[in-house]
Every structure is written in C-alpha cells, then in structure tokens.
C-alpha cells in the first residue's frame, strides 16, 4: 500500500503589473527565517483551492480574485516522506496586507529577486513560475540536500487533473 503524500499549497501574490511579488518571512515552524509564498495544509473537507484562499487570508490579510494554479512540486525525503505542493499565483488581490504570527509580508521587485534566505529548491522552480509558465517539478532530498531535481512544462489541463485527484478522499 502506498501512502498518499502530505499535501500543501503555496500562493504568490503579484502586483497588477506583475513587477512586484509579495513574499512572507516565516516566523515560526517549518522554514523559519526563510522567504516564501503563503500557504499550508488543507483542513478536513477543504479543497486545495479553498486552502490556498484561506491560507493567504490568514497569513497576510489578502484575498485573491484570480487564483491561478501554475505548478505542482513533488518532494521526497526519507525523513519526512512524500509531499505535494500546489503552487498558485494571483495578480488581482484585495485587502490590506497584515503581518501574522506566522509570516511577515514584504514586497520585492521581481527583477531584483535573489534566492537568499529561500528554500534550496526555489532557485530551480521560481524562475519558471516568475515567467508565468505552468510546470511540475520533482525533488528528492537527503539530509536537507537536493539529490535529484527535475522540472517539466505542462498544460493547464494536466494541472487541473492533478488538483482534481488531490481533492478526492
């Protein structure tokens, strides 16, 4: 029997012109001290899309009116098992940006973005996301180091199928 992967969402809000990205500095838990998008685990009975909306609101006070599913990250580590992360972007966002007990939001110019203080795998897949391309990426880790990485372009309908299967019980 194969165990289902742990599922997560991450959403990256952009300014309307796409020139700035809102990242959050993780203040506690997994990834503390690293910059990332906003997200987390779905609650019982919650779809992947609903989770992305909820986590964005909880972690930085924003609502996305144009949530775009752009990628899926499949990760494996012998310590933590399999994880699937559903990656979203949004340009049509409303609400006031607020700091939460988990994240400190800050705008960055996309053109000046570095990968300092981000997850190691960010430098592999963020450039694809920042170009607006849809993708799937696979990573394997040993003791926190990437031992395998692969990123492939996919059509939006393939992402929809992956998201649909993740919403099944």
Tab-separated table of C-alpha atoms in Angstrom:
chain	number	residue	atom	x	y	z
A	1	UNK	CA	0.000	0.000	0.000
A	2	UNK	CA	1.351	3.416	-0.984
A	3	UNK	CA	0.628	6.224	1.434
A	4	UNK	CA	-0.810	9.404	-0.029
A	5	UNK	CA	1.574	12.331	0.065
A	6	UNK	CA	1.126	15.156	2.533
A	7	UNK	CA	-0.478	17.988	0.556
A	8	UNK	CA	0.245	21.692	0.844
A	9	UNK	CA	-0.495	24.914	-1.006
A	10	UNK	CA	1.645	27.986	-1.628
A	11	UNK	CA	0.399	31.201	-3.221
A	12	UNK	CA	2.470	34.073	-4.575
A	13	UNK	CA	0.636	37.411	-4.906
A	14	UNK	CA	1.941	39.779	-7.592
A	15	UNK	CA	1.266	43.455	-8.188
A	16	UNK	CA	-1.219	44.065	-11.005
A	17	UNK	CA	1.595	44.851	-13.445
A	18	UNK	CA	3.498	41.703	-12.386
A	19	UNK	CA	6.642	43.667	-11.478
A	20	UNK	CA	6.473	43.021	-7.733
A	21	UNK	CA	5.921	39.837	-5.729
A	22	UNK	CA	4.745	39.609	-2.129
A	23	UNK	CA	6.786	37.155	-0.072
A	24	UNK	CA	6.484	36.283	3.580
A	25	UNK	CA	9.319	35.772	6.036
A	26	UNK	CA	8.463	32.651	8.029
A	27	UNK	CA	8.463	33.468	11.744
A	28	UNK	CA	7.796	30.024	13.229
A	29	UNK	CA	7.520	26.352	12.320
A	30	UNK	CA	8.884	24.709	9.169
A	31	UNK	CA	11.038	27.117	7.143
A	32	UNK	CA	11.548	29.701	9.905
A	33	UNK	CA	13.773	32.556	8.697
A	34	UNK	CA	13.091	31.837	5.002
A	35	UNK	CA	11.174	33.884	2.420
A	36	UNK	CA	8.384	32.070	0.591
A	37	UNK	CA	4.835	32.402	-0.635
A	38	UNK	CA	1.855	31.974	1.691
A	39	UNK	CA	0.247	28.599	2.263
A	40	UNK	CA	-0.155	25.478	4.300
A	41	UNK	CA	-2.090	22.246	4.699
A	42	UNK	CA	-5.738	21.759	3.765
A	43	UNK	CA	-8.166	21.312	6.613
A	44	UNK	CA	-10.501	18.303	6.665
A	45	UNK	CA	-13.117	18.669	3.927
A	46	UNK	CA	-11.320	21.618	2.309
A	47	UNK	CA	-10.259	21.581	-1.349
A	48	UNK	CA	-6.767	22.573	-2.455
A	49	UNK	CA	-8.116	25.850	-3.907
A	50	UNK	CA	-10.049	26.644	-0.718
A	51	UNK	CA	-6.902	26.010	1.305
A	52	UNK	CA	-4.893	28.440	-0.830
A	53	UNK	CA	-7.513	31.175	-0.373
A	54	UNK	CA	-7.766	30.597	3.391
A	55	UNK	CA	-4.020	30.481	3.986
A	56	UNK	CA	-3.442	33.700	2.026
A	57	UNK	CA	-6.073	35.487	4.125
A	58	UNK	CA	-4.774	34.077	7.424
A	59	UNK	CA	-1.094	34.709	6.760
A	60	UNK	CA	-1.164	38.182	5.188
A	61	UNK	CA	-4.749	39.500	5.138
A	62	UNK	CA	-5.250	39.390	1.362
A	63	UNK	CA	-7.873	37.802	-0.852
A	64	UNK	CA	-7.123	36.603	-4.383
A	65	UNK	CA	-9.803	37.136	-7.015
A	66	UNK	CA	-7.824	35.438	-9.787
A	67	UNK	CA	-6.116	32.444	-8.214
A	68	UNK	CA	-4.059	30.708	-10.938
A	69	UNK	CA	-2.789	27.170	-10.388
A	70	UNK	CA	0.647	27.208	-12.040
A	71	UNK	CA	2.535	24.203	-10.701
A	72	UNK	CA	2.908	21.111	-8.570
A	73	UNK	CA	6.024	20.265	-6.587
A	74	UNK	CA	6.549	16.604	-5.699
A	75	UNK	CA	9.115	16.137	-2.968
A	76	UNK	CA	10.533	13.103	-1.247
A	77	UNK	CA	12.757	12.791	1.790
A	78	UNK	CA	13.432	9.608	3.731
A	79	UNK	CA	12.864	11.638	6.921
A	80	UNK	CA	9.580	13.339	6.062
A	81	UNK	CA	8.160	11.142	3.289
A	82	UNK	CA	6.281	12.380	0.221
A	83	UNK	CA	4.864	15.878	-0.119
A	84	UNK	CA	2.916	17.558	-2.899
A	85	UNK	CA	2.812	21.337	-3.009
A	86	UNK	CA	0.239	23.038	-5.235
A	87	UNK	CA	1.649	26.364	-6.452
A	88	UNK	CA	-0.599	29.356	-7.188
A	89	UNK	CA	-0.157	32.948	-8.307
A	90	UNK	CA	-2.547	35.903	-8.224
A	91	UNK	CA	-2.433	39.469	-9.567
A	92	UNK	CA	-5.945	40.599	-8.667
A	93	UNK	CA	-5.672	40.843	-4.890
A	94	UNK	CA	-7.723	42.855	-2.415
A	95	UNK	CA	-7.450	43.705	1.250
A	96	UNK	CA	-4.859	45.239	3.488
A	97	UNK	CA	-1.546	43.493	3.993
A	98	UNK	CA	-1.131	42.439	7.611
A	99	UNK	CA	1.601	40.610	9.471
A	100	UNK	CA	0.510	37.396	11.168
A	101	UNK	CA	2.087	35.389	13.961
A	102	UNK	CA	3.454	33.102	11.230
A	103	UNK	CA	4.560	35.417	8.381
A	104	UNK	CA	5.951	38.936	7.855
A	105	UNK	CA	4.917	40.064	4.333
A	106	UNK	CA	7.151	42.264	2.181
A	107	UNK	CA	7.053	43.353	-1.470
A	108	UNK	CA	10.057	42.584	-3.703
A	109	UNK	CA	10.816	43.739	-7.243
A	110	UNK	CA	10.773	40.638	-9.441
A	111	UNK	CA	13.717	41.956	-11.493
A	112	UNK	CA	15.857	42.243	-8.336
A	113	UNK	CA	14.799	38.969	-6.730
A	114	UNK	CA	17.551	36.781	-5.307
A	115	UNK	CA	17.262	33.383	-3.700
A	116	UNK	CA	18.966	34.432	-0.474
A	117	UNK	CA	17.093	33.042	2.516
A	118	UNK	CA	14.708	30.875	0.465
A	119	UNK	CA	14.295	27.115	0.262
A	120	UNK	CA	17.103	25.492	-1.760
A	121	UNK	CA	14.715	24.262	-4.435
A	122	UNK	CA	13.289	27.767	-5.022
A	123	UNK	CA	16.100	28.641	-7.414
A	124	UNK	CA	15.049	25.665	-9.568
A	125	UNK	CA	11.328	26.370	-9.960
A	126	UNK	CA	10.744	30.049	-9.093
A	127	UNK	CA	12.174	31.261	-12.445
A	128	UNK	CA	9.582	29.141	-14.281
A	129	UNK	CA	6.786	30.489	-12.068
A	130	UNK	CA	8.027	34.072	-12.472
A	131	UNK	CA	7.858	33.698	-16.288
A	132	UNK	CA	4.200	32.702	-15.978
A	133	UNK	CA	4.782	29.140	-17.202
A	134	UNK	CA	2.968	26.089	-15.850
A	135	UNK	CA	5.083	23.206	-14.592
A	136	UNK	CA	5.574	20.123	-12.475
A	137	UNK	CA	8.793	19.677	-10.535
A	138	UNK	CA	10.213	16.743	-8.612
A	139	UNK	CA	12.822	16.869	-5.881
A	140	UNK	CA	14.477	14.278	-3.679
A	141	UNK	CA	16.390	15.200	-0.543
A	142	UNK	CA	18.921	13.504	1.724
A	143	UNK	CA	19.792	15.313	4.950
A	144	UNK	CA	18.314	18.531	3.567
A	145	UNK	CA	20.398	18.462	0.372
A	146	UNK	CA	18.814	18.121	-3.078
A	147	UNK	CA	19.935	14.814	-4.587
A	148	UNK	CA	17.550	14.839	-7.567
A	149	UNK	CA	15.695	17.625	-9.359
A	150	UNK	CA	13.541	17.734	-12.464
A	151	UNK	CA	11.209	20.389	-13.809
A	152	UNK	CA	8.913	19.943	-16.796
A	153	UNK	CA	6.419	22.202	-18.550
A	154	UNK	CA	2.796	21.045	-18.504
A	155	UNK	CA	-0.504	22.223	-19.908
A	156	UNK	CA	-3.021	23.831	-17.556
A	157	UNK	CA	-5.428	20.905	-18.074
A	158	UNK	CA	-2.803	18.498	-16.682
A	159	UNK	CA	-2.509	20.672	-13.569
A	160	UNK	CA	-6.297	20.653	-13.236
A	161	UNK	CA	-6.261	16.836	-13.313
A	162	UNK	CA	-3.584	16.707	-10.595
A	163	UNK	CA	-5.548	19.168	-8.474
A	164	UNK	CA	-8.762	17.210	-9.009
A	165	UNK	CA	-7.171	13.941	-7.913
A	166	UNK	CA	-5.737	15.670	-4.825
A	167	UNK	CA	-9.261	16.722	-3.816
A	168	UNK	CA	-10.523	13.125	-3.812
A	169	UNK	CA	-10.811	11.448	-0.391
